[in-house]
JSON list of C-alpha atoms in Angstrom, two decimals:
[
{"chain": "P", "resi": 14, "resn": "MET", "atom": "CA", "xyz": [-47.09, 40.35, -173.19]},
{"chain": "P", "resi": 15, "resn": "THR", "atom": "CA", "xyz": [-46.46, 38.01, -170.28]},
{"chain": "P", "resi": 16, "resn": "GLU", "atom": "CA", "xyz": [-43.22, 38.57, -168.45]},
{"chain": "P", "resi": 17, "resn": "PRO", "atom": "CA", "xyz": [-41.01, 35.48, -168.07]},
{"chain": "P", "resi": 18, "resn": "THR", "atom": "CA", "xyz": [-40.86, 34.14, -164.56]},
{"chain": "P", "resi": 19, "resn": "HIS", "atom": "CA", "xyz": [-37.59, 33.60, -162.76]},
{"chain": "P", "resi": 20, "resn": "ASP", "atom": "CA", "xyz": [-37.71, 31.28, -159.74]},
{"chain": "P", "resi": 21, "resn": "GLU", "atom": "CA", "xyz": [-34.02, 30.60, -159.28]},
{"chain": "P", "resi": 22, "resn": "ALA", "atom": "CA", "xyz": [-33.02, 30.99, -155.64]},
{"chain": "P", "resi": 23, "resn": "HIS", "atom": "CA", "xyz": [-29.96, 33.01, -154.79]},
{"chain": "P", "resi": 24, "resn": "GLY", "atom": "CA", "xyz": [-27.65, 33.70, -151.89]},
{"chain": "P", "resi": 25, "resn": "GLY", "atom": "CA", "xyz": [-28.94, 33.15, -148.38]},
{"chain": "P", "resi": 26, "resn": "ALA", "atom": "CA", "xyz": [-32.33, 31.85, -149.50]},
{"chain": "P", "resi": 27, "resn": "LEU", "atom": "CA", "xyz": [-30.74, 29.01, -151.47]},
{"chain": "P", "resi": 28, "resn": "ALA", "atom": "CA", "xyz": [-28.25, 28.23, -148.69]},
{"chain": "P", "resi": 29, "resn": "GLU", "atom": "CA", "xyz": [-31.02, 28.11, -146.11]},
{"chain": "P", "resi": 30, "resn": "ARG", "atom": "CA", "xyz": [-33.19, 25.88, -148.30]},
{"chain": "P", "resi": 31, "resn": "LEU", "atom": "CA", "xyz": [-30.33, 23.50, -148.99]},
{"chain": "P", "resi": 32, "resn": "ASN", "atom": "CA", "xyz": [-29.43, 23.35, -145.29]},
{"chain": "P", "resi": 33, "resn": "TRP", "atom": "CA", "xyz": [-32.98, 22.37, -144.34]},
{"chain": "P", "resi": 34, "resn": "LEU", "atom": "CA", "xyz": [-33.17, 19.99, -147.28]},
{"chain": "P", "resi": 35, "resn": "ARG", "atom": "CA", "xyz": [-29.94, 18.30, -146.27]},
{"chain": "P", "resi": 36, "resn": "ALA", "atom": "CA", "xyz": [-31.10, 17.69, -142.70]},
{"chain": "P", "resi": 37, "resn": "ALA", "atom": "CA", "xyz": [-34.57, 16.51, -143.73]},
{"chain": "P", "resi": 38, "resn": "VAL", "atom": "CA", "xyz": [-33.39, 14.18, -146.51]},
{"chain": "P", "resi": 39, "resn": "LEU", "atom": "CA", "xyz": [-30.60, 12.69, -144.43]},
{"chain": "P", "resi": 40, "resn": "GLY", "atom": "CA", "xyz": [-33.02, 12.11, -141.57]},
{"chain": "P", "resi": 41, "resn": "ALA", "atom": "CA", "xyz": [-35.71, 10.52, -143.71]},
{"chain": "P", "resi": 42, "resn": "ASN", "atom": "CA", "xyz": [-33.28, 8.33, -145.62]},
{"chain": "P", "resi": 43, "resn": "ASP", "atom": "CA", "xyz": [-31.55, 7.16, -142.47]},
{"chain": "P", "resi": 44, "resn": "GLY", "atom": "CA", "xyz": [-34.92, 6.48, -140.85]},
{"chain": "P", "resi": 45, "resn": "ILE", "atom": "CA", "xyz": [-36.08, 4.35, -143.75]},
{"chain": "P", "resi": 46, "resn": "VAL", "atom": "CA", "xyz": [-32.82, 2.51, -144.40]},
{"chain": "P", "resi": 47, "resn": "SER", "atom": "CA", "xyz": [-31.71, 1.84, -140.84]},
{"chain": "P", "resi": 48, "resn": "THR", "atom": "CA", "xyz": [-35.12, 0.80, -139.54]},
{"chain": "P", "resi": 49, "resn": "ALA", "atom": "CA", "xyz": [-35.93, -1.26, -142.62]},
{"chain": "P", "resi": 50, "resn": "GLY", "atom": "CA", "xyz": [-32.56, -2.96, -142.40]},
{"chain": "P", "resi": 51, "resn": "LEU", "atom": "CA", "xyz": [-33.08, -3.63, -138.70]},
{"chain": "P", "resi": 52, "resn": "VAL", "atom": "CA", "xyz": [-36.57, -5.12, -138.92]},
{"chain": "P", "resi": 53, "resn": "VAL", "atom": "CA", "xyz": [-35.79, -7.10, -142.08]},
{"chain": "P", "resi": 54, "resn": "GLY", "atom": "CA", "xyz": [-32.73, -8.53, -140.35]},
{"chain": "P", "resi": 55, "resn": "VAL", "atom": "CA", "xyz": [-34.81, -9.55, -137.35]},
{"chain": "P", "resi": 56, "resn": "ALA", "atom": "CA", "xyz": [-37.46, -10.95, -139.71]},
{"chain": "P", "resi": 57, "resn": "GLY", "atom": "CA", "xyz": [-34.79, -13.19, -141.18]},
{"chain": "P", "resi": 58, "resn": "ALA", "atom": "CA", "xyz": [-34.35, -14.78, -137.76]},
{"chain": "P", "resi": 59, "resn": "THR", "atom": "CA", "xyz": [-37.90, -14.78, -136.38]},
{"chain": "P", "resi": 60, "resn": "ASP", "atom": "CA", "xyz": [-41.49, -13.98, -137.37]},
{"chain": "P", "resi": 61, "resn": "ASP", "atom": "CA", "xyz": [-42.52, -13.06, -133.83]},
{"chain": "P", "resi": 62, "resn": "ARG", "atom": "CA", "xyz": [-44.49, -9.80, -134.03]},
{"chain": "P", "resi": 63, "resn": "ALA", "atom": "CA", "xyz": [-43.45, -8.64, -130.56]},
{"chain": "P", "resi": 64, "resn": "ALA", "atom": "CA", "xyz": [-39.77, -9.09, -131.36]},
{"chain": "P", "resi": 65, "resn": "LEU", "atom": "CA", "xyz": [-40.15, -7.20, -134.63]},
{"chain": "P", "resi": 66, "resn": "LEU", "atom": "CA", "xyz": [-42.05, -4.36, -132.98]},
{"chain": "P", "resi": 67, "resn": "THR", "atom": "CA", "xyz": [-39.51, -4.09, -130.15]},
{"chain": "P", "resi": 68, "resn": "ALA", "atom": "CA", "xyz": [-36.56, -4.02, -132.54]},
{"chain": "P", "resi": 69, "resn": "GLY", "atom": "CA", "xyz": [-38.20, -1.50, -134.85]},
{"chain": "P", "resi": 70, "resn": "LEU", "atom": "CA", "xyz": [-39.31, 0.81, -132.06]},
{"chain": "P", "resi": 71, "resn": "ALA", "atom": "CA", "xyz": [-35.90, 0.68, -130.40]},
{"chain": "P", "resi": 72, "resn": "GLY", "atom": "CA", "xyz": [-34.26, 1.50, -133.72]},
{"chain": "P", "resi": 73, "resn": "LEU", "atom": "CA", "xyz": [-36.64, 4.40, -134.30]},
{"chain": "P", "resi": 74, "resn": "LEU", "atom": "CA", "xyz": [-36.05, 5.97, -130.90]},
{"chain": "P", "resi": 75, "resn": "ALA", "atom": "CA", "xyz": [-32.29, 5.44, -130.87]},
{"chain": "P", "resi": 76, "resn": "GLY", "atom": "CA", "xyz": [-31.88, 6.64, -134.43]},
{"chain": "P", "resi": 77, "resn": "SER", "atom": "CA", "xyz": [-34.02, 9.77, -134.11]},
{"chain": "P", "resi": 78, "resn": "MET", "atom": "CA", "xyz": [-32.24, 10.84, -130.92]},
{"chain": "P", "resi": 79, "resn": "SER", "atom": "CA", "xyz": [-28.85, 10.12, -132.44]},
{"chain": "P", "resi": 80, "resn": "MET", "atom": "CA", "xyz": [-29.66, 12.11, -135.57]},
{"chain": "P", "resi": 81, "resn": "ALA", "atom": "CA", "xyz": [-30.97, 15.06, -133.56]},
{"chain": "P", "resi": 82, "resn": "ALA", "atom": "CA", "xyz": [-27.96, 15.10, -131.25]},
{"chain": "P", "resi": 83, "resn": "GLY", "atom": "CA", "xyz": [-25.49, 14.79, -134.09]},
{"chain": "P", "resi": 84, "resn": "GLU", "atom": "CA", "xyz": [-27.13, 17.54, -136.11]},
{"chain": "P", "resi": 85, "resn": "TYR", "atom": "CA", "xyz": [-27.28, 19.82, -133.07]},
{"chain": "P", "resi": 86, "resn": "VAL", "atom": "CA", "xyz": [-23.58, 19.37, -132.34]},
{"chain": "P", "resi": 87, "resn": "SER", "atom": "CA", "xyz": [-22.61, 19.81, -135.99]},
{"chain": "P", "resi": 88, "resn": "VAL", "atom": "CA", "xyz": [-24.65, 22.95, -136.58]},
{"chain": "P", "resi": 89, "resn": "SER", "atom": "CA", "xyz": [-23.65, 24.40, -133.18]},
{"chain": "P", "resi": 90, "resn": "THR", "atom": "CA", "xyz": [-20.02, 24.10, -134.25]},
{"chain": "P", "resi": 91, "resn": "GLN", "atom": "CA", "xyz": [-20.83, 25.83, -137.51]},
{"chain": "P", "resi": 92, "resn": "ARG", "atom": "CA", "xyz": [-22.68, 28.62, -135.68]},
{"chain": "P", "resi": 93, "resn": "ASP", "atom": "CA", "xyz": [-19.76, 29.09, -133.27]},
{"chain": "P", "resi": 94, "resn": "SER", "atom": "CA", "xyz": [-17.40, 29.37, -136.23]},
{"chain": "P", "resi": 95, "resn": "GLU", "atom": "CA", "xyz": [-19.64, 31.97, -137.86]},
{"chain": "P", "resi": 96, "resn": "LYS", "atom": "CA", "xyz": [-19.80, 34.01, -134.65]},
{"chain": "P", "resi": 97, "resn": "ALA", "atom": "CA", "xyz": [-16.03, 33.83, -134.23]},
{"chain": "P", "resi": 98, "resn": "ALA", "atom": "CA", "xyz": [-15.47, 34.98, -137.82]},
{"chain": "P", "resi": 99, "resn": "LEU", "atom": "CA", "xyz": [-17.86, 37.91, -137.30]},
{"chain": "P", "resi": 100, "resn": "ALA", "atom": "CA", "xyz": [-16.08, 38.89, -134.10]},
{"chain": "P", "resi": 101, "resn": "VAL", "atom": "CA", "xyz": [-12.73, 38.93, -135.89]},
{"chain": "P", "resi": 102, "resn": "GLU", "atom": "CA", "xyz": [-14.18, 41.01, -138.71]},
{"chain": "P", "resi": 103, "resn": "LYS", "atom": "CA", "xyz": [-15.72, 43.45, -136.26]},
{"chain": "P", "resi": 104, "resn": "ARG", "atom": "CA", "xyz": [-12.36, 43.93, -134.53]},
{"chain": "P", "resi": 105, "resn": "GLU", "atom": "CA", "xyz": [-10.54, 44.44, -137.81]},
{"chain": "P", "resi": 106, "resn": "LEU", "atom": "CA", "xyz": [-13.09, 47.04, -138.91]},
{"chain": "P", "resi": 107, "resn": "ARG", "atom": "CA", "xyz": [-12.55, 48.90, -135.66]},
{"chain": "P", "resi": 108, "resn": "GLU", "atom": "CA", "xyz": [-8.75, 48.72, -135.70]},
{"chain": "P", "resi": 109, "resn": "GLN", "atom": "CA", "xyz": [-7.97, 49.13, -139.42]},
{"chain": "P", "resi": 110, "resn": "PRO", "atom": "CA", "xyz": [-10.96, 50.55, -141.28]},
{"chain": "P", "resi": 111, "resn": "GLU", "atom": "CA", "xyz": [-8.95, 51.76, -144.30]},
{"chain": "P", "resi": 112, "resn": "ALA", "atom": "CA", "xyz": [-7.38, 48.35, -144.87]},
{"chain": "P", "resi": 113, "resn": "GLU", "atom": "CA", "xyz": [-10.81, 46.74, -144.61]},
{"chain": "P", "resi": 114, "resn": "LEU", "atom": "CA", "xyz": [-12.26, 49.22, -147.08]},
{"chain": "P", "resi": 115, "resn": "GLU", "atom": "CA", "xyz": [-9.51, 48.38, -149.53]},
{"chain": "P", "resi": 116, "resn": "GLU", "atom": "CA", "xyz": [-10.09, 44.68, -148.98]},
{"chain": "P", "resi": 117, "resn": "LEU", "atom": "CA", "xyz": [-13.81, 45.08, -149.71]},
{"chain": "P", "resi": 118, "resn": "THR", "atom": "CA", "xyz": [-12.96, 47.05, -152.85]},
{"chain": "P", "resi": 119, "resn": "GLU", "atom": "CA", "xyz": [-10.69, 44.27, -154.09]},
{"chain": "P", "resi": 120, "resn": "LEU", "atom": "CA", "xyz": [-13.30, 41.62, -153.36]},
{"chain": "P", "resi": 121, "resn": "LEU", "atom": "CA", "xyz": [-15.85, 43.53, -155.40]},
{"chain": "P", "resi": 122, "resn": "GLN", "atom": "CA", "xyz": [-13.29, 43.92, -158.19]},
{"chain": "P", "resi": 123, "resn": "ASP", "atom": "CA", "xyz": [-12.82, 40.15, -158.16]},
{"chain": "P", "resi": 124, "resn": "ARG", "atom": "CA", "xyz": [-16.54, 39.87, -158.87]},
{"chain": "P", "resi": 125, "resn": "GLY", "atom": "CA", "xyz": [-16.18, 41.83, -162.10]},
{"chain": "P", "resi": 126, "resn": "LEU", "atom": "CA", "xyz": [-16.58, 45.49, -161.12]},
{"chain": "P", "resi": 127, "resn": "SER", "atom": "CA", "xyz": [-14.16, 48.12, -162.34]},
{"chain": "P", "resi": 128, "resn": "ARG", "atom": "CA", "xyz": [-11.84, 49.71, -159.79]},
{"chain": "P", "resi": 129, "resn": "ASP", "atom": "CA", "xyz": [-13.81, 52.97, -159.60]},
{"chain": "P", "resi": 130, "resn": "VAL", "atom": "CA", "xyz": [-17.20, 51.29, -159.35]},
{"chain": "P", "resi": 131, "resn": "ALA", "atom": "CA", "xyz": [-15.92, 48.78, -156.80]},
{"chain": "P", "resi": 132, "resn": "ARG", "atom": "CA", "xyz": [-14.48, 51.59, -154.67]},
{"chain": "P", "resi": 133, "resn": "GLU", "atom": "CA", "xyz": [-17.70, 53.57, -154.77]},
{"chain": "P", "resi": 134, "resn": "ALA", "atom": "CA", "xyz": [-19.76, 50.48, -153.93]},
{"chain": "P", "resi": 135, "resn": "ALA", "atom": "CA", "xyz": [-17.41, 49.58, -151.07]},
{"chain": "P", "resi": 136, "resn": "VAL", "atom": "CA", "xyz": [-17.69, 53.09, -149.62]},
{"chain": "P", "resi": 137, "resn": "GLN", "atom": "CA", "xyz": [-21.48, 53.05, -149.80]},
{"chain": "P", "resi": 138, "resn": "LEU", "atom": "CA", "xyz": [-21.75, 49.56, -148.30]},
{"chain": "P", "resi": 139, "resn": "THR", "atom": "CA", "xyz": [-19.36, 50.51, -145.51]},
{"chain": "P", "resi": 140, "resn": "GLU", "atom": "CA", "xyz": [-21.31, 53.66, -144.68]},
{"chain": "P", "resi": 141, "resn": "ARG", "atom": "CA", "xyz": [-24.55, 51.70, -144.56]},
{"chain": "P", "resi": 142, "resn": "ASP", "atom": "CA", "xyz": [-23.34, 48.72, -142.52]},
{"chain": "P", "resi": 143, "resn": "ALA", "atom": "CA", "xyz": [-19.67, 47.80, -142.68]},
{"chain": "P", "resi": 144, "resn": "LEU", "atom": "CA", "xyz": [-19.93, 44.54, -140.74]},
{"chain": "P", "resi": 145, "resn": "ARG", "atom": "CA", "xyz": [-22.83, 43.23, -142.80]},
{"chain": "P", "resi": 146, "resn": "ALA", "atom": "CA", "xyz": [-21.06, 44.16, -146.03]},
{"chain": "P", "resi": 147, "resn": "HIS", "atom": "CA", "xyz": [-17.88, 42.29, -145.09]},
{"chain": "P", "resi": 148, "resn": "ALA", "atom": "CA", "xyz": [-19.83, 39.37, -143.65]},
{"chain": "P", "resi": 149, "resn": "ARG", "atom": "CA", "xyz": [-21.72, 38.84, -146.88]},
{"chain": "P", "resi": 150, "resn": "VAL", "atom": "CA", "xyz": [-19.04, 39.65, -149.42]},
{"chain": "P", "resi": 151, "resn": "GLU", "atom": "CA", "xyz": [-15.95, 38.34, -147.64]},
{"chain": "P", "resi": 152, "resn": "LEU", "atom": "CA", "xyz": [-17.29, 35.57, -145.40]},
{"chain": "P", "resi": 153, "resn": "GLY", "atom": "CA", "xyz": [-20.50, 34.54, -147.17]},
{"chain": "P", "resi": 154, "resn": "ILE", "atom": "CA", "xyz": [-22.44, 34.94, -143.91]},
{"chain": "P", "resi": 155, "resn": "ASP", "atom": "CA", "xyz": [-25.68, 36.79, -143.23]},
{"chain": "P", "resi": 156, "resn": "PRO", "atom": "CA", "xyz": [-25.37, 38.14, -139.65]},
{"chain": "P", "resi": 157, "resn": "ASP", "atom": "CA", "xyz": [-29.16, 38.14, -139.32]},
{"chain": "P", "resi": 158, "resn": "GLN", "atom": "CA", "xyz": [-29.57, 34.51, -140.38]},
{"chain": "P", "resi": 159, "resn": "LEU", "atom": "CA", "xyz": [-26.95, 32.45, -138.60]},
{"chain": "P", "resi": 160, "resn": "THR", "atom": "CA", "xyz": [-27.52, 28.71, -138.70]},
{"chain": "P", "resi": 161, "resn": "ASN", "atom": "CA", "xyz": [-29.81, 27.49, -135.93]},
{"chain": "P", "resi": 162, "resn": "PRO", "atom": "CA", "xyz": [-28.82, 24.15, -134.33]},
{"chain": "P", "resi": 163, "resn": "TRP", "atom": "CA", "xyz": [-32.25, 23.62, -132.79]},
{"chain": "P", "resi": 164, "resn": "HIS", "atom": "CA", "xyz": [-33.98, 23.93, -136.15]},
{"chain": "P", "resi": 165, "resn": "ALA", "atom": "CA", "xyz": [-31.59, 21.41, -137.69]},
{"chain": "P", "resi": 166, "resn": "ALA", "atom": "CA", "xyz": [-31.94, 19.02, -134.73]},
{"chain": "P", "resi": 167, "resn": "TRP", "atom": "CA", "xyz": [-35.75, 19.05, -134.84]},
{"chain": "P", "resi": 168, "resn": "ALA", "atom": "CA", "xyz": [-35.76, 18.66, -138.61]},
{"chain": "P", "resi": 169, "resn": "SER", "atom": "CA", "xyz": [-33.53, 15.58, -138.34]},
{"chain": "P", "resi": 170, "resn": "PHE", "atom": "CA", "xyz": [-35.51, 14.13, -135.44]},
{"chain": "P", "resi": 171, "resn": "LEU", "atom": "CA", "xyz": [-38.88, 14.52, -137.15]},
{"chain": "P", "resi": 172, "resn": "SER", "atom": "CA", "xyz": [-37.73, 13.42, -140.60]},
{"chain": "P", "resi": 173, "resn": "PHE", "atom": "CA", "xyz": [-36.00, 10.33, -139.18]},
{"chain": "P", "resi": 174, "resn": "THR", "atom": "CA", "xyz": [-39.11, 9.44, -137.19]},
{"chain": "P", "resi": 175, "resn": "VAL", "atom": "CA", "xyz": [-41.38, 9.82, -140.21]},
{"chain": "P", "resi": 176, "resn": "GLY", "atom": "CA", "xyz": [-39.03, 7.76, -142.33]},
{"chain": "P", "resi": 177, "resn": "ALA", "atom": "CA", "xyz": [-38.66, 5.04, -139.70]},
{"chain": "P", "resi": 178, "resn": "LEU", "atom": "CA", "xyz": [-42.41, 4.69, -139.14]},
{"chain": "P", "resi": 179, "resn": "LEU", "atom": "CA", "xyz": [-42.93, 3.27, -142.63]},
{"chain": "P", "resi": 180, "resn": "PRO", "atom": "CA", "xyz": [-40.85, 0.08, -142.31]},
{"chain": "P", "resi": 181, "resn": "LEU", "atom": "CA", "xyz": [-41.89, -0.29, -138.66]},
{"chain": "P", "resi": 182, "resn": "LEU", "atom": "CA", "xyz": [-45.60, -0.35, -139.54]},
{"chain": "P", "resi": 183, "resn": "ALA", "atom": "CA", "xyz": [-44.98, -2.40, -142.68]},
{"chain": "P", "resi": 184, "resn": "ILE", "atom": "CA", "xyz": [-43.30, -5.19, -140.73]},
{"chain": "P", "resi": 185, "resn": "VAL", "atom": "CA", "xyz": [-45.90, -5.50, -137.95]},
{"chain": "P", "resi": 186, "resn": "LEU", "atom": "CA", "xyz": [-49.29, -4.77, -139.55]},
{"chain": "P", "resi": 187, "resn": "PRO", "atom": "CA", "xyz": [-49.54, -7.17, -142.55]},
{"chain": "P", "resi": 188, "resn": "PRO", "atom": "CA", "xyz": [-50.10, -10.91, -142.18]},
{"chain": "P", "resi": 189, "resn": "THR", "atom": "CA", "xyz": [-46.98, -12.97, -141.51]},
{"chain": "P", "resi": 190, "resn": "ASP", "atom": "CA", "xyz": [-46.56, -14.18, -145.10]},
{"chain": "P", "resi": 191, "resn": "TRP", "atom": "CA", "xyz": [-46.73, -10.64, -146.47]},
{"chain": "P", "resi": 192, "resn": "ARG", "atom": "CA", "xyz": [-44.56, -8.78, -143.96]},
{"chain": "P", "resi": 193, "resn": "LEU", "atom": "CA", "xyz": [-41.21, -9.06, -145.66]},
{"chain": "P", "resi": 194, "resn": "ALA", "atom": "CA", "xyz": [-42.44, -8.24, -149.15]},
{"chain": "P", "resi": 195, "resn": "VAL", "atom": "CA", "xyz": [-44.53, -5.28, -147.98]},
{"chain": "P", "resi": 196, "resn": "THR", "atom": "CA", "xyz": [-41.63, -3.88, -145.95]},
{"chain": "P", "resi": 197, "resn": "VAL", "atom": "CA", "xyz": [-39.07, -4.21, -148.72]},
{"chain": "P", "resi": 198, "resn": "LEU", "atom": "CA", "xyz": [-41.28, -2.83, -151.48]},
{"chain": "P", "resi": 199, "resn": "SER", "atom": "CA", "xyz": [-42.68, 0.06, -149.44]},
{"chain": "P", "resi": 200, "resn": "SER", "atom": "CA", "xyz": [-39.22, 1.02, -148.19]},
{"chain": "P", "resi": 201, "resn": "LEU", "atom": "CA", "xyz": [-37.76, 1.00, -151.70]},
{"chain": "P", "resi": 202, "resn": "ALA", "atom": "CA", "xyz": [-40.69, 3.07, -152.98]},
{"chain": "P", "resi": 203, "resn": "ALA", "atom": "CA", "xyz": [-40.17, 5.59, -150.18]},
{"chain": "P", "resi": 204, "resn": "LEU", "atom": "CA", "xyz": [-36.46, 5.83, -150.95]},
{"chain": "P", "resi": 205, "resn": "VAL", "atom": "CA", "xyz": [-37.24, 6.49, -154.60]},
{"chain": "P", "resi": 206, "resn": "LEU", "atom": "CA", "xyz": [-39.62, 9.26, -153.53]},
{"chain": "P", "resi": 207, "resn": "THR", "atom": "CA", "xyz": [-37.17, 10.95, -151.14]},
{"chain": "P", "resi": 208, "resn": "GLY", "atom": "CA", "xyz": [-34.33, 10.71, -153.63]},
{"chain": "P", "resi": 209, "resn": "TRP", "atom": "CA", "xyz": [-36.48, 12.12, -156.42]},
{"chain": "P", "resi": 210, "resn": "SER", "atom": "CA", "xyz": [-37.88, 14.94, -154.27]},
{"chain": "P", "resi": 211, "resn": "SER", "atom": "CA", "xyz": [-34.53, 16.02, -152.87]},
{"chain": "P", "resi": 212, "resn": "ALA", "atom": "CA", "xyz": [-32.98, 16.09, -156.33]},
{"chain": "P", "resi": 213, "resn": "ARG", "atom": "CA", "xyz": [-35.84, 18.15, -157.75]},
{"chain": "P", "resi": 214, "resn": "LEU", "atom": "CA", "xyz": [-35.62, 20.70, -154.95]},
{"chain": "P", "resi": 215, "resn": "GLY", "atom": "CA", "xyz": [-31.84, 20.87, -155.30]},
{"chain": "P", "resi": 216, "resn": "ALA", "atom": "CA", "xyz": [-31.95, 21.11, -159.12]},
{"chain": "P", "resi": 217, "resn": "ALA", "atom": "CA", "xyz": [-30.02, 17.82, -159.51]},
{"chain": "P", "resi": 218, "resn": "ASP", "atom": "CA", "xyz": [-30.70, 14.73, -161.63]},
{"chain": "P", "resi": 219, "resn": "PRO", "atom": "CA", "xyz": [-33.77, 13.09, -159.99]},
{"chain": "P", "resi": 220, "resn": "VAL", "atom": "CA", "xyz": [-33.38, 9.72, -161.72]},
{"chain": "P", "resi": 221, "resn": "ARG", "atom": "CA", "xyz": [-29.81, 9.25, -160.54]},
{"chain": "P", "resi": 222, "resn": "ALA", "atom": "CA", "xyz": [-30.69, 10.30, -156.99]},
{"chain": "P", "resi": 223, "resn": "ALA", "atom": "CA", "xyz": [-33.70, 7.98, -156.86]},
{"chain": "P", "resi": 224, "resn": "LEU", "atom": "CA", "xyz": [-31.72, 4.99, -158.16]},
{"chain": "P", "resi": 225, "resn": "ARG", "atom": "CA", "xyz": [-28.86, 5.72, -155.76]},
{"chain": "P", "resi": 226, "resn": "ASN", "atom": "CA", "xyz": [-31.25, 5.82, -152.81]},
{"chain": "P", "resi": 227, "resn": "MET", "atom": "CA", "xyz": [-33.02, 2.64, -153.86]},
{"chain": "P", "resi": 228, "resn": "ALA", "atom": "CA", "xyz": [-29.77, 0.75, -154.43]},
{"chain": "P", "resi": 229, "resn": "GLY", "atom": "CA", "xyz": [-28.41, 1.73, -151.03]},
{"chain": "P", "resi": 230, "resn": "GLY", "atom": "CA", "xyz": [-31.59, 0.66, -149.27]},
{"chain": "P", "resi": 231, "resn": "ALA", "atom": "CA", "xyz": [-31.77, -2.64, -151.16]},
{"chain": "P", "resi": 232, "resn": "LEU", "atom": "CA", "xyz": [-28.17, -3.43, -150.26]},
{"chain": "P", "resi": 233, "resn": "ALA", "atom": "CA", "xyz": [-28.74, -2.64, -146.57]},
{"chain": "P", "resi": 234, "resn": "MET", "atom": "CA", "xyz": [-31.85, -4.82, -146.36]},
{"chain": "P", "resi": 235, "resn": "GLY", "atom": "CA", "xyz": [-30.21, -7.64, -148.29]},
{"chain": "P", "resi": 236, "resn": "VAL", "atom": "CA", "xyz": [-27.19, -7.74, -145.99]},
{"chain": "P", "resi": 237, "resn": "THR", "atom": "CA", "xyz": [-29.19, -7.61, -142.75]},
{"chain": "P", "resi": 238, "resn": "TYR", "atom": "CA", "xyz": [-31.70, -10.19, -143.96]},
{"chain": "P", "resi": 239, "resn": "ALA", "atom": "CA", "xyz": [-28.89, -12.57, -144.87]},
{"chain": "P", "resi": 240, "resn": "ALA", "atom": "CA", "xyz": [-27.28, -12.05, -141.46]},
{"chain": "P", "resi": 241, "resn": "GLY", "atom": "CA", "xyz": [-30.59, -12.58, -139.64]},
{"chain": "P", "resi": 242, "resn": "THR", "atom": "CA", "xyz": [-31.35, -15.72, -141.64]},
{"chain": "P", "resi": 243, "resn": "LEU", "atom": "CA", "xyz": [-27.93, -17.21, -140.85]},
{"chain": "P", "resi": 244, "resn": "LEU", "atom": "CA", "xyz": [-28.23, -16.39, -137.16]},
{"chain": "P", "resi": 245, "resn": "GLY", "atom": "CA", "xyz": [-31.75, -17.79, -137.07]},
{"chain": "P", "resi": 246, "resn": "ALA", "atom": "CA", "xyz": [-30.65, -21.00, -138.76]},
{"chain": "P", "resi": 247, "resn": "ALA", "atom": "CA", "xyz": [-27.80, -21.31, -136.29]},
{"chain": "P", "resi": 248, "resn": "GLY", "atom": "CA", "xyz": [-30.24, -20.97, -133.40]},
{"chain": "P", "resi": 249, "resn": "VAL", "atom": "CA", "xyz": [-28.58, -17.82, -132.04]}
]
């Protein structure tokens, strides 16, 4: 008889996957939407290929660096907070071990264990590695897998760049009459794909995520194209 499979991710593995997913999806979506909005806006004012390429490339470089820097700062702050919390816990374990043992017991009780079982589990966990036990149960932190700001920064940089390349190439490679349509349609298709993929990996509703991504991208391109058209008509 075949045993049922069970793929559900738990604990640190799920948190790590969601952290990477968040950075990658945000980067790709921002790359597609911001660059598509930029080049479509410029296309509303001019059909000059050099101007479109310059605007798109500038948007790609500025956006990818901005995303990487922002993600690095954000995750560095999170990592500093995790280290500070671990330092406090380490000091408390050194200064008041009995109080910490009782606290761990109560936390395990809150998770459904009886008093006796929780006490025994707390004692065994403390004897094995008190800091790791409190970090995981009390703080929800794995001391061996603290968030890495460089990983998050590179993930955002690369995903933004990949996302931005699509509208950039779509606006400069096709013939003049096809540029706008190709850029809009390819960008919307890419947003549907990223929304669908991220929702599937995160066990969310893929249809809602895909429609939300597509609607946001369509709105951004519509607004910038209207602005570019008005500025072009005004001779600005």
